[in-house]
mmCIF file of C-alpha atoms in Angstrom:
data_model
loop_
_atom_site.group_PDB
_atom_site.id
_atom_site.type_symbol
_atom_site.label_atom_id
_atom_site.label_comp_id
_atom_site.label_asym_id
_atom_site.label_seq_id
_atom_site.Cartn_x
_atom_site.Cartn_y
_atom_site.Cartn_z
ATOM 1 C CA MET A 1 5.317 -56.440 -16.226
ATOM 2 C CA GLY A 2 1.902 -56.090 -14.618
ATOM 3 C CA PHE A 3 0.829 -53.342 -12.272
ATOM 4 C CA GLU A 4 1.335 -52.716 -8.583
ATOM 5 C CA LEU A 5 -1.100 -50.831 -6.385
ATOM 6 C CA LEU A 6 -0.033 -47.579 -4.780
ATOM 7 C CA ALA A 7 -0.887 -47.671 -1.075
ATOM 8 C CA GLY A 8 -2.900 -45.027 0.736
ATOM 9 C CA THR A 9 -5.639 -44.124 -1.765
ATOM 10 C CA LYS A 10 -9.417 -44.575 -1.914
ATOM 11 C CA ALA A 11 -9.632 -45.317 -5.632
ATOM 12 C CA PRO A 12 -7.250 -47.925 -7.073
ATOM 13 C CA VAL A 13 -4.009 -46.391 -8.357
ATOM 14 C CA ARG A 14 -2.315 -48.997 -10.541
ATOM 15 C CA VAL A 15 1.376 -48.441 -11.301
ATOM 16 C CA TRP A 16 3.356 -49.841 -14.266
ATOM 17 C CA THR A 17 6.739 -49.144 -12.711
ATOM 18 C CA ASP A 18 8.378 -49.680 -9.340
ATOM 19 C CA PRO A 19 6.342 -47.478 -6.947
ATOM 20 C CA HIS A 20 9.431 -46.958 -4.799
ATOM 21 C CA ASN A 21 11.211 -45.305 -7.723
ATOM 22 C CA ILE A 22 8.538 -42.654 -8.224
ATOM 23 C CA GLU A 23 9.793 -39.271 -7.022
ATOM 24 C CA PRO A 24 8.155 -38.300 -3.697
ATOM 25 C CA GLN A 25 6.405 -35.234 -5.129
ATOM 26 C CA ALA A 26 4.842 -37.289 -7.919
ATOM 27 C CA ALA A 27 3.814 -40.065 -5.516
ATOM 28 C CA GLN A 28 2.035 -37.507 -3.342
ATOM 29 C CA GLN A 29 0.247 -36.129 -6.393
ATOM 30 C CA LEU A 30 -0.965 -39.620 -7.240
ATOM 31 C CA ARG A 31 -2.252 -40.126 -3.702
ATOM 32 C CA ASN A 32 -4.039 -36.780 -3.870
ATOM 33 C CA ILE A 33 -5.721 -37.803 -7.113
ATOM 34 C CA GLY A 34 -6.692 -41.184 -5.684
ATOM 35 C CA GLN A 35 -8.487 -39.449 -2.794
ATOM 36 C CA LEU A 36 -10.821 -37.391 -4.971
ATOM 37 C CA PRO A 37 -14.447 -38.496 -4.587
ATOM 38 C CA TRP A 38 -15.087 -38.490 -8.341
ATOM 39 C CA VAL A 39 -12.157 -40.746 -9.269
ATOM 40 C CA GLU A 40 -12.963 -44.276 -10.437
ATOM 41 C CA GLY A 41 -9.302 -45.227 -10.791
ATOM 42 C CA VAL A 42 -5.849 -44.128 -11.921
ATOM 43 C CA ALA A 43 -3.314 -45.884 -14.153
ATOM 44 C CA VAL A 44 0.290 -44.741 -13.755
ATOM 45 C CA MET A 45 2.565 -45.178 -16.753
ATOM 46 C CA PRO A 46 6.286 -46.091 -16.537
ATOM 47 C CA ASP A 47 7.274 -42.591 -17.724
ATOM 48 C CA VAL A 48 5.538 -40.977 -14.721
ATOM 49 C CA HIS A 49 6.977 -37.783 -13.245
ATOM 50 C CA PHE A 50 5.922 -34.713 -11.290
ATOM 51 C CA GLY A 51 3.632 -32.228 -13.036
ATOM 52 C CA LYS A 52 1.300 -29.347 -12.275
ATOM 53 C CA GLY A 53 -1.690 -30.636 -10.329
ATOM 54 C CA ALA A 54 -1.562 -34.128 -11.815
ATOM 55 C CA THR A 55 1.491 -36.193 -12.604
ATOM 56 C CA VAL A 56 2.667 -36.463 -16.190
ATOM 57 C CA GLY A 57 2.272 -40.073 -17.253
ATOM 58 C CA SER A 58 -1.064 -40.650 -15.519
ATOM 59 C CA VAL A 59 -4.472 -41.807 -16.734
ATOM 60 C CA ILE A 60 -7.371 -40.610 -14.564
ATOM 61 C CA ALA A 61 -10.871 -42.047 -14.924
ATOM 62 C CA MET A 62 -13.517 -39.824 -13.301
ATOM 63 C CA ARG A 63 -17.272 -40.210 -12.935
ATOM 64 C CA GLN A 64 -19.155 -37.119 -14.107
ATOM 65 C CA ALA A 65 -16.174 -34.851 -13.496
ATOM 66 C CA VAL A 66 -12.974 -33.625 -15.119
ATOM 67 C CA SER A 67 -10.006 -31.620 -13.830
ATOM 68 C CA PRO A 68 -8.660 -29.042 -16.317
ATOM 69 C CA ALA A 69 -5.253 -28.993 -14.593
ATOM 70 C CA ALA A 70 -5.040 -32.761 -14.977
ATOM 71 C CA VAL A 71 -5.384 -32.270 -18.721
ATOM 72 C CA GLY A 72 -2.752 -29.547 -18.640
ATOM 73 C CA VAL A 73 -2.149 -26.391 -20.619
ATOM 74 C CA ASP A 74 -1.065 -27.985 -23.901
ATOM 75 C CA ILE A 75 -4.472 -29.409 -24.720
ATOM 76 C CA GLY A 76 -4.310 -32.070 -27.410
ATOM 77 C CA CYS A 77 -0.523 -32.291 -27.447
ATOM 78 C CA GLY A 78 0.537 -35.451 -29.214
ATOM 79 C CA MET A 79 2.461 -37.188 -31.950
ATOM 80 C CA SER A 80 2.190 -37.823 -35.677
ATOM 81 C CA ALA A 81 4.302 -40.125 -37.832
ATOM 82 C CA VAL A 82 4.347 -41.443 -41.376
ATOM 83 C CA ARG A 83 6.352 -44.224 -43.026
ATOM 84 C CA THR A 84 8.043 -43.264 -46.287
ATOM 85 C CA SER A 85 9.203 -45.337 -49.255
ATOM 86 C CA LEU A 86 12.763 -44.168 -48.639
ATOM 87 C CA THR A 87 15.544 -46.154 -47.015
ATOM 88 C CA ALA A 88 18.598 -44.893 -45.194
ATOM 89 C CA ALA A 89 20.607 -45.429 -48.390
ATOM 90 C CA ASP A 90 18.468 -42.770 -50.125
ATOM 91 C CA LEU A 91 19.415 -40.076 -47.604
ATOM 92 C CA PRO A 92 22.359 -37.750 -48.330
ATOM 93 C CA ASP A 93 25.476 -38.128 -46.203
ATOM 94 C CA ASN A 94 25.106 -34.540 -45.024
ATOM 95 C CA LEU A 95 21.631 -33.881 -43.624
ATOM 96 C CA ALA A 96 22.238 -30.245 -42.654
ATOM 97 C CA SER A 97 20.477 -28.843 -45.735
ATOM 98 C CA LEU A 98 17.396 -30.987 -45.089
ATOM 99 C CA ARG A 99 17.230 -29.802 -41.496
ATOM 100 C CA SER A 100 17.599 -26.176 -42.634
ATOM 101 C CA ALA A 101 14.835 -26.604 -45.195
ATOM 102 C CA ILE A 102 12.476 -27.978 -42.534
ATOM 103 C CA GLU A 103 13.255 -25.080 -40.212
ATOM 104 C CA ALA A 104 12.661 -22.629 -43.057
ATOM 105 C CA GLU A 105 9.175 -23.995 -43.789
ATOM 106 C CA ILE A 106 7.889 -24.760 -40.283
ATOM 107 C CA PRO A 107 8.194 -21.998 -37.651
ATOM 108 C CA VAL A 108 9.584 -23.188 -34.310
ATOM 109 C CA GLY A 109 9.742 -21.817 -30.763
ATOM 110 C CA PHE A 110 7.675 -18.657 -30.257
ATOM 111 C CA ALA A 111 7.627 -17.960 -33.997
ATOM 112 C CA GLN A 112 4.411 -17.929 -35.998
ATOM 113 C CA ARG A 113 3.631 -17.688 -39.702
ATOM 114 C CA GLU A 114 3.680 -14.264 -41.359
ATOM 115 C CA SER A 115 0.349 -15.119 -42.957
ATOM 116 C CA ALA A 116 -2.164 -17.827 -42.098
ATOM 117 C CA VAL A 117 -1.418 -21.126 -43.782
ATOM 118 C CA ASN A 118 -3.489 -21.776 -46.912
ATOM 119 C CA THR A 119 -4.748 -25.278 -46.162
ATOM 120 C CA ARG A 120 -6.277 -25.657 -49.610
ATOM 121 C CA ARG A 121 -2.890 -25.381 -51.296
ATOM 122 C CA ILE A 122 -0.969 -27.842 -49.161
ATOM 123 C CA ARG A 123 -0.388 -30.983 -51.163
ATOM 124 C CA GLY A 124 -1.312 -34.166 -49.330
ATOM 125 C CA LEU A 125 -3.436 -32.469 -46.659
ATOM 126 C CA ALA A 126 -6.514 -34.691 -46.913
ATOM 127 C CA GLN A 127 -8.428 -32.877 -44.216
ATOM 128 C CA GLY A 128 -11.591 -30.900 -44.792
ATOM 129 C CA GLY A 129 -13.985 -28.962 -42.618
ATOM 130 C CA TRP A 130 -11.692 -25.988 -42.137
ATOM 131 C CA ASP A 131 -14.395 -23.342 -42.493
ATOM 132 C CA ALA A 132 -16.640 -25.079 -39.975
ATOM 133 C CA PHE A 133 -13.711 -25.520 -37.614
ATOM 134 C CA TRP A 134 -12.698 -21.845 -37.652
ATOM 135 C CA ASN A 135 -16.313 -20.694 -37.440
ATOM 136 C CA GLN A 136 -16.484 -22.366 -34.030
ATOM 137 C CA PHE A 137 -13.928 -19.886 -32.683
ATOM 138 C CA SER A 138 -16.700 -17.399 -31.952
ATOM 139 C CA THR A 139 -18.269 -19.913 -29.550
ATOM 140 C CA LEU A 140 -15.168 -20.194 -27.354
ATOM 141 C CA ASP A 141 -14.586 -18.419 -24.039
ATOM 142 C CA GLU A 142 -15.010 -14.717 -24.757
ATOM 143 C CA GLY A 143 -11.656 -14.006 -23.092
ATOM 144 C CA VAL A 144 -9.816 -15.436 -26.108
ATOM 145 C CA SER A 145 -11.733 -13.497 -28.780
ATOM 146 C CA LYS A 146 -8.712 -11.285 -29.504
ATOM 147 C CA LEU A 147 -6.507 -14.341 -30.108
ATOM 148 C CA GLU A 148 -8.184 -15.617 -33.268
ATOM 149 C CA ASP A 149 -5.671 -13.981 -35.601
ATOM 150 C CA ARG A 150 -2.782 -15.442 -33.603
ATOM 151 C CA ALA A 151 -4.415 -18.874 -33.631
ATOM 152 C CA HIS A 152 -4.607 -18.698 -37.432
ATOM 153 C CA HIS A 153 -0.949 -17.709 -37.695
ATOM 154 C CA GLN A 154 0.221 -20.429 -35.301
ATOM 155 C CA MET A 155 -1.591 -23.190 -37.172
ATOM 156 C CA GLY A 156 1.143 -25.387 -38.653
ATOM 157 C CA THR A 157 3.869 -24.290 -36.204
ATOM 158 C CA LEU A 158 5.918 -26.394 -33.820
ATOM 159 C CA GLY A 159 6.378 -24.494 -30.568
ATOM 160 C CA GLY A 160 9.230 -25.078 -28.140
ATOM 161 C CA GLY A 161 10.137 -27.164 -25.097
ATOM 162 C CA ASN A 162 10.071 -30.857 -25.894
ATOM 163 C CA HIS A 163 8.275 -30.395 -29.230
ATOM 164 C CA PHE A 164 10.231 -31.671 -32.211
ATOM 165 C CA ILE A 165 10.281 -32.752 -35.845
ATOM 166 C CA GLU A 166 12.389 -35.767 -36.790
ATOM 167 C CA VAL A 167 13.553 -37.845 -39.689
ATOM 168 C CA CYS A 168 14.042 -41.384 -38.381
ATOM 169 C CA VAL A 169 15.396 -44.694 -39.619
ATOM 170 C CA GLU A 170 13.817 -47.999 -38.637
ATOM 171 C CA GLN A 171 16.067 -50.322 -36.674
ATOM 172 C CA GLY A 172 16.049 -54.111 -37.129
ATOM 173 C CA GLY A 173 13.187 -56.270 -38.321
ATOM 174 C CA LEU A 174 11.999 -56.790 -41.875
ATOM 175 C CA ASP A 175 11.987 -53.046 -42.626
ATOM 176 C CA ASP A 176 15.453 -52.244 -41.301
ATOM 177 C CA GLY A 177 16.565 -48.915 -42.742
ATOM 178 C CA GLN A 178 13.104 -47.640 -43.686
ATOM 179 C CA VAL A 179 12.746 -43.861 -43.236
ATOM 180 C CA TRP A 180 9.944 -42.376 -41.133
ATOM 181 C CA LEU A 181 8.914 -38.779 -40.473
ATOM 182 C CA MET A 182 7.730 -37.873 -36.995
ATOM 183 C CA LEU A 183 6.646 -34.772 -35.078
ATOM 184 C CA HIS A 184 5.418 -33.751 -31.630
ATOM 185 C CA SER A 185 3.281 -30.665 -30.969
ATOM 186 C CA GLY A 186 -0.062 -29.480 -29.604
ATOM 187 C CA SER A 187 -2.545 -26.618 -29.484
ATOM 188 C CA ARG A 188 0.012 -23.802 -29.203
ATOM 189 C CA ASN A 189 -0.919 -20.576 -27.392
ATOM 190 C CA ILE A 190 -4.674 -20.863 -27.875
ATOM 191 C CA GLY A 191 -4.807 -24.169 -25.997
ATOM 192 C CA LYS A 192 -2.765 -22.692 -23.160
ATOM 193 C CA GLU A 193 -4.979 -19.629 -22.890
ATOM 194 C CA LEU A 194 -8.166 -21.686 -22.819
ATOM 195 C CA ALA A 195 -6.749 -24.102 -20.257
ATOM 196 C CA GLU A 196 -5.554 -21.403 -17.877
ATOM 197 C CA ARG A 197 -8.892 -19.570 -17.977
ATOM 198 C CA HIS A 198 -10.842 -22.703 -17.124
ATOM 199 C CA MET A 199 -8.360 -23.766 -14.436
ATOM 200 C CA ALA A 200 -8.890 -20.408 -12.722
ATOM 201 C CA VAL A 201 -12.672 -20.836 -12.852
ATOM 202 C CA ALA A 202 -12.470 -24.367 -11.405
ATOM 203 C CA ARG A 203 -10.317 -23.295 -8.465
ATOM 204 C CA GLY A 204 -13.018 -20.818 -7.415
ATOM 205 C CA LEU A 205 -15.936 -23.278 -7.302
ATOM 206 C CA PRO A 206 -17.276 -24.122 -3.794
ATOM 207 C CA HIS A 207 -17.118 -27.909 -4.209
ATOM 208 C CA ASN A 208 -13.349 -27.630 -4.720
ATOM 209 C CA ALA A 209 -12.685 -25.717 -1.487
ATOM 210 C CA ASP A 210 -11.388 -28.669 0.577
ATOM 211 C CA LEU A 211 -9.295 -30.504 -1.983
ATOM 212 C CA PRO A 212 -5.780 -31.666 -1.022
ATOM 213 C CA ASP A 213 -4.456 -29.672 -3.990
ATOM 214 C CA ARG A 214 -6.429 -26.781 -5.497
ATOM 215 C CA ASP A 215 -4.817 -27.555 -8.847
ATOM 216 C CA LEU A 216 -6.975 -30.696 -8.895
ATOM 217 C CA ALA A 217 -10.157 -28.602 -8.969
ATOM 218 C CA VAL A 218 -12.835 -30.217 -11.105
ATOM 219 C CA PHE A 219 -15.873 -29.316 -13.145
ATOM 220 C CA LEU A 220 -18.992 -31.407 -12.553
ATOM 221 C CA SER A 221 -21.326 -32.740 -15.232
ATOM 222 C CA GLY A 222 -24.575 -30.867 -15.645
ATOM 223 C CA THR A 223 -23.066 -27.487 -14.781
ATOM 224 C CA PRO A 224 -22.519 -24.551 -17.154
ATOM 225 C CA GLN A 225 -18.826 -24.512 -16.220
ATOM 226 C CA MET A 226 -18.402 -28.125 -17.343
ATOM 227 C CA ALA A 227 -20.300 -27.446 -20.570
ATOM 228 C CA ALA A 228 -18.108 -24.438 -21.334
ATOM 229 C CA TYR A 229 -14.895 -26.337 -20.601
ATOM 230 C CA ARG A 230 -15.820 -29.353 -22.684
ATOM 231 C CA ARG A 231 -16.783 -27.101 -25.615
ATOM 232 C CA ASP A 232 -13.391 -25.365 -25.507
ATOM 233 C CA LEU A 233 -11.536 -28.600 -24.753
ATOM 234 C CA TRP A 234 -12.906 -30.459 -27.772
ATOM 235 C CA TRP A 235 -12.110 -27.491 -30.029
ATOM 236 C CA ALA A 236 -8.529 -27.192 -28.711
ATOM 237 C CA GLN A 237 -7.974 -30.931 -29.149
ATOM 238 C CA GLU A 238 -9.099 -30.585 -32.748
ATOM 239 C CA TYR A 239 -6.824 -27.567 -33.218
ATOM 240 C CA ALA A 240 -3.880 -29.668 -32.032
ATOM 241 C CA ARG A 241 -4.762 -32.507 -34.395
ATOM 242 C CA ARG A 242 -5.051 -30.154 -37.358
ATOM 243 C CA ASN A 243 -1.855 -28.360 -36.366
ATOM 244 C CA ARG A 244 0.078 -31.625 -36.577
ATOM 245 C CA ALA A 245 -1.639 -32.573 -39.840
ATOM 246 C CA VAL A 246 -0.604 -29.277 -41.468
ATOM 247 C CA MET A 247 2.994 -29.628 -40.274
ATOM 248 C CA MET A 248 3.190 -33.230 -41.454
ATOM 249 C CA ALA A 249 1.892 -32.268 -44.902
ATOM 250 C CA VAL A 250 4.453 -29.451 -45.124
ATOM 251 C CA LEU A 251 7.213 -31.756 -43.861
ATOM 252 C CA CYS A 252 6.336 -34.322 -46.521
ATOM 253 C CA GLU A 253 6.593 -31.624 -49.190
ATOM 254 C CA VAL A 254 10.020 -30.513 -47.922
ATOM 255 C CA VAL A 255 11.313 -34.080 -48.077
ATOM 256 C CA ARG A 256 9.802 -34.528 -51.551
ATOM 257 C CA GLN A 257 11.669 -31.440 -52.770
ATOM 258 C CA HIS A 258 14.947 -33.040 -51.668
ATOM 259 C CA LEU A 259 14.065 -36.616 -52.645
ATOM 260 C CA PRO A 260 11.427 -36.520 -55.440
ATOM 261 C CA GLN A 261 11.060 -40.310 -55.587
ATOM 262 C CA VAL A 262 9.478 -40.471 -52.128
ATOM 263 C CA SER A 263 5.963 -41.758 -51.460
ATOM 264 C CA TYR A 264 4.128 -41.940 -48.146
ATOM 265 C CA GLY A 265 1.969 -44.353 -46.203
ATOM 266 C CA GLU A 266 -1.024 -43.466 -44.042
ATOM 267 C CA PRO A 267 -0.114 -41.063 -41.212
ATOM 268 C CA ILE A 268 -0.474 -42.139 -37.588
ATOM 269 C CA SER A 269 -1.667 -39.518 -35.102
ATOM 270 C CA CYS A 270 -2.339 -39.732 -31.386
ATOM 271 C CA HIS A 271 -3.027 -37.237 -28.617
ATOM 272 C CA HIS A 272 -1.312 -37.680 -25.273
ATOM 273 C CA ASN A 273 -2.808 -34.725 -23.323
ATOM 274 C CA TYR A 274 -6.567 -35.026 -23.675
ATOM 275 C CA VAL A 275 -9.958 -36.200 -22.415
ATOM 276 C CA ALA A 276 -12.152 -38.940 -23.905
ATOM 277 C CA GLU A 277 -15.531 -40.433 -23.044
ATOM 278 C CA GLU A 278 -15.042 -44.169 -22.438
ATOM 279 C CA ARG A 279 -16.681 -47.078 -20.614
ATOM 280 C CA TYR A 280 -15.025 -49.620 -18.325
ATOM 281 C CA GLY A 281 -16.679 -52.258 -16.164
ATOM 282 C CA GLY A 282 -20.084 -50.977 -17.164
ATOM 283 C CA VAL A 283 -19.266 -47.473 -15.901
ATOM 284 C CA ASP A 284 -19.169 -44.405 -18.139
ATOM 285 C CA VAL A 285 -16.128 -42.299 -17.289
ATOM 286 C CA LEU A 286 -14.253 -39.277 -18.528
ATOM 287 C CA VAL A 287 -10.689 -40.477 -19.064
ATOM 288 C CA THR A 288 -7.946 -37.876 -18.829
ATOM 289 C CA ARG A 289 -4.632 -38.935 -20.311
ATOM 290 C CA LYS A 290 -1.921 -36.537 -19.206
ATOM 291 C CA GLY A 291 1.235 -37.793 -20.847
ATOM 292 C CA ALA A 292 -0.330 -41.064 -22.010
ATOM 293 C CA ILE A 293 -1.694 -42.430 -25.273
ATOM 294 C CA ARG A 294 -4.751 -44.549 -25.943
ATOM 295 C CA ALA A 295 -3.710 -48.180 -26.478
ATOM 296 C CA GLY A 296 -6.970 -49.962 -27.200
ATOM 297 C CA THR A 297 -6.810 -53.308 -28.962
ATOM 298 C CA GLY A 298 -5.193 -52.674 -32.332
ATOM 299 C CA ASP A 299 -4.710 -48.926 -31.838
ATOM 300 C CA LEU A 300 -1.530 -47.609 -33.444
ATOM 301 C CA GLY A 301 0.445 -45.228 -31.247
ATOM 302 C CA ILE A 302 3.763 -43.420 -31.031
ATOM 303 C CA ILE A 303 6.105 -43.460 -28.021
ATOM 304 C CA PRO A 304 9.173 -41.225 -28.483
ATOM 305 C CA GLY A 305 12.363 -41.310 -26.446
ATOM 306 C CA SER A 306 14.576 -38.225 -26.463
ATOM 307 C CA MET A 307 16.505 -36.283 -29.096
ATOM 308 C CA GLY A 308 19.431 -38.705 -29.026
ATOM 309 C CA THR A 309 17.833 -42.078 -28.367
ATOM 310 C CA GLY A 310 14.987 -43.715 -30.256
ATOM 311 C CA SER A 311 11.224 -43.953 -30.635
ATOM 312 C CA TYR A 312 8.645 -46.688 -31.062
ATOM 313 C CA ILE A 313 5.579 -47.263 -33.188
ATOM 314 C CA VAL A 314 3.293 -49.506 -31.147
ATOM 315 C CA ARG A 315 -0.025 -51.318 -31.316
ATOM 316 C CA GLY A 316 -2.284 -51.357 -28.270
ATOM 317 C CA ARG A 317 -3.170 -54.528 -26.400
ATOM 318 C CA GLY A 318 -6.401 -53.136 -24.899
ATOM 319 C CA ASN A 319 -5.450 -53.628 -21.257
ATOM 320 C CA GLU A 320 -8.468 -52.309 -19.341
ATOM 321 C CA ASP A 321 -6.573 -52.293 -16.030
ATOM 322 C CA ALA A 322 -4.664 -49.371 -17.584
ATOM 323 C CA TYR A 323 -7.808 -47.897 -19.158
ATOM 324 C CA CYS A 324 -6.418 -49.033 -22.526
ATOM 325 C CA SER A 325 -3.438 -46.677 -22.244
ATOM 326 C CA ALA A 326 0.353 -46.609 -22.532
ATOM 327 C CA SER A 327 3.164 -44.147 -21.884
ATOM 328 C CA HIS A 328 3.624 -41.081 -24.070
ATOM 329 C CA GLY A 329 7.418 -41.226 -24.090
ATOM 330 C CA ALA A 330 10.442 -41.831 -21.928
ATOM 331 C CA GLY A 331 9.457 -39.238 -19.336
ATOM 332 C CA ARG A 332 11.769 -36.801 -17.627
ATOM 333 C CA ARG A 333 13.958 -38.011 -14.790
ATOM 334 C CA MET A 334 14.984 -34.500 -13.829
ATOM 335 C CA SER A 335 13.614 -30.981 -14.213
ATOM 336 C CA ARG A 336 14.822 -28.590 -16.870
ATOM 337 C CA ASN A 337 16.681 -26.518 -14.293
ATOM 338 C CA GLN A 338 18.385 -29.619 -12.909
ATOM 339 C CA ALA A 339 19.425 -30.646 -16.406
ATOM 340 C CA LYS A 340 20.952 -27.232 -17.092
ATOM 341 C CA LYS A 341 22.969 -27.456 -13.893
ATOM 342 C CA MET A 342 24.108 -31.045 -14.414
ATOM 343 C CA PHE A 343 24.925 -31.106 -18.139
ATOM 344 C CA THR A 344 27.050 -28.971 -20.449
ATOM 345 C CA GLN A 345 26.935 -28.185 -24.131
ATOM 346 C CA GLN A 346 29.759 -30.692 -24.590
ATOM 347 C CA ASP A 347 27.599 -33.363 -22.929
ATOM 348 C CA LEU A 348 24.810 -32.540 -25.364
ATOM 349 C CA MET A 349 27.121 -32.904 -28.343
ATOM 350 C CA ALA A 350 28.334 -36.271 -27.102
ATOM 351 C CA GLN A 351 24.847 -37.616 -26.372
ATOM 352 C CA THR A 352 23.462 -36.528 -29.762
ATOM 353 C CA ALA A 353 26.397 -37.769 -31.824
ATOM 354 C CA GLY A 354 25.225 -38.883 -35.249
ATOM 355 C CA VAL A 355 22.053 -36.774 -35.126
ATOM 356 C CA GLU A 356 21.729 -33.619 -37.246
ATOM 357 C CA CYS A 357 20.258 -31.252 -34.651
ATOM 358 C CA ARG A 358 20.838 -28.184 -32.519
ATOM 359 C CA LYS A 359 23.751 -28.708 -30.165
ATOM 360 C CA ASP A 360 23.802 -25.305 -28.473
ATOM 361 C CA SER A 361 23.256 -24.386 -24.823
ATOM 362 C CA GLY A 362 19.641 -23.410 -25.538
ATOM 363 C CA VAL A 363 18.555 -27.059 -25.724
ATOM 364 C CA VAL A 364 20.714 -28.573 -22.977
ATOM 365 C CA ASP A 365 17.547 -29.070 -20.919
ATOM 366 C CA GLU A 366 16.393 -31.507 -23.640
ATOM 367 C CA ILE A 367 19.566 -33.622 -23.437
ATOM 368 C CA PRO A 368 18.902 -37.383 -23.512
ATOM 369 C CA GLY A 369 20.425 -37.730 -20.039
ATOM 370 C CA ALA A 370 17.539 -35.694 -18.596
ATOM 371 C CA TYR A 371 15.111 -38.432 -19.634
ATOM 372 C CA LYS A 372 14.430 -41.935 -18.405
ATOM 373 C CA ASP A 373 15.766 -44.950 -20.291
ATOM 374 C CA ILE A 374 13.231 -45.504 -23.080
ATOM 375 C CA THR A 375 14.255 -49.172 -23.365
ATOM 376 C CA GLN A 376 13.324 -49.798 -19.744
ATOM 377 C CA VAL A 377 10.095 -47.826 -20.124
ATOM 378 C CA MET A 378 9.097 -50.076 -23.021
ATOM 379 C CA GLU A 379 9.967 -53.235 -21.073
ATOM 380 C CA GLN A 380 7.682 -52.119 -18.242
ATOM 381 C CA GLN A 381 4.632 -51.876 -20.493
ATOM 382 C CA GLN A 382 4.816 -55.043 -22.531
ATOM 383 C CA ASP A 383 1.296 -55.909 -21.357
ATOM 384 C CA LEU A 384 0.030 -52.551 -22.657
ATOM 385 C CA VAL A 385 1.505 -52.382 -26.174
ATOM 386 C CA LYS A 386 3.287 -54.452 -28.781
ATOM 387 C CA VAL A 387 6.213 -52.851 -30.637
ATOM 388 C CA VAL A 388 5.607 -52.482 -34.374
ATOM 389 C CA ALA A 389 8.755 -50.530 -35.248
ATOM 390 C CA HIS A 390 11.819 -49.211 -33.429
ATOM 391 C CA LEU A 391 13.070 -45.924 -34.892
ATOM 392 C CA LYS A 392 16.261 -43.918 -34.469
ATOM 393 C CA GLN A 393 16.373 -40.263 -35.449
ATOM 394 C CA VAL A 394 18.984 -38.918 -37.865
ATOM 395 C CA VAL A 395 17.519 -35.370 -38.030
ATOM 396 C CA CYS A 396 15.915 -33.590 -35.087
ATOM 397 C CA VAL A 397 14.451 -30.072 -35.261
ATOM 398 C CA LYS A 398 13.785 -28.468 -31.867
ATOM 399 C CA GLY A 399 11.900 -25.307 -30.983
#
């Protein structure tokens, strides 16, 4: 489908779903964003839903400005995936031991590593520049100086919420049955701390006094506040990328220990909570993707569903009406609290049948029924991405 315009905004707000089906709170957020004087345009993805300040599933192009709340607190959150040489026939009938081994090697939830990960000893981690990266910590906002040790110990850890690690099997096509590894995580506590500090600073700036929502407070180019935010933002985005790279390397080692014959292709990695400098229609803009991936022509991306449905590897079509973007997943159709009230542990077990995963009350809020239909979400963005592979998880590790 193409886009529809959301009525009642100054800047164009283009929507890749039925505007009438957007929850009222999210629609109001989009109108608030479209009224900001710095906004060039907004692209609304089919997984759109209410968020803090800005809607999740939105792409905001601003001229000489950026809103830290529109980026969100999990700076650099995103996905990584790698295709293996294995097929479904190579996997054991009982996947419980593989799931346990993953959980033993990669801390989840609030857990961190007992000692900082030794990146030089991780097989397959083709990523240098670690000393230079960590040396930049001293340049970050001075309020996080005491968190450096924690940041080291959380490198290579999953976190909680909707973050996950999966073993998936490709569905249909020429590679039916091919096994993929996939994970979803971001910048952990350090990204959250940096984001919240800058959001507080932005809310107190005079030019943000009359905004329709103070959570949309922006930094302006040429100011020390913008310079400080962009410095910390770029570092946190890099932290998130490296965090996923470490986990993927460890995950590959765990699978190799169980299935020594495995080999791996080139990993795919994409942020879906981040800022990038881009140019559209001859205008330089700062593009904030909050719950959206870049889908430039030929770009490989990852669009997951939920812990009981499926995921997609996609290739971007470069649709500039959407600022070369696509959805970051299925998107929630209800809040976590609503999900806990509506669904039971028995519902979770039924909806995740055939998946080796947690099935306790602690993850009921992540039940597939709390998310939109990923098949419909993909149908609504056929002009944004082309499907390369359709995956179905057989193991899912949650925080």
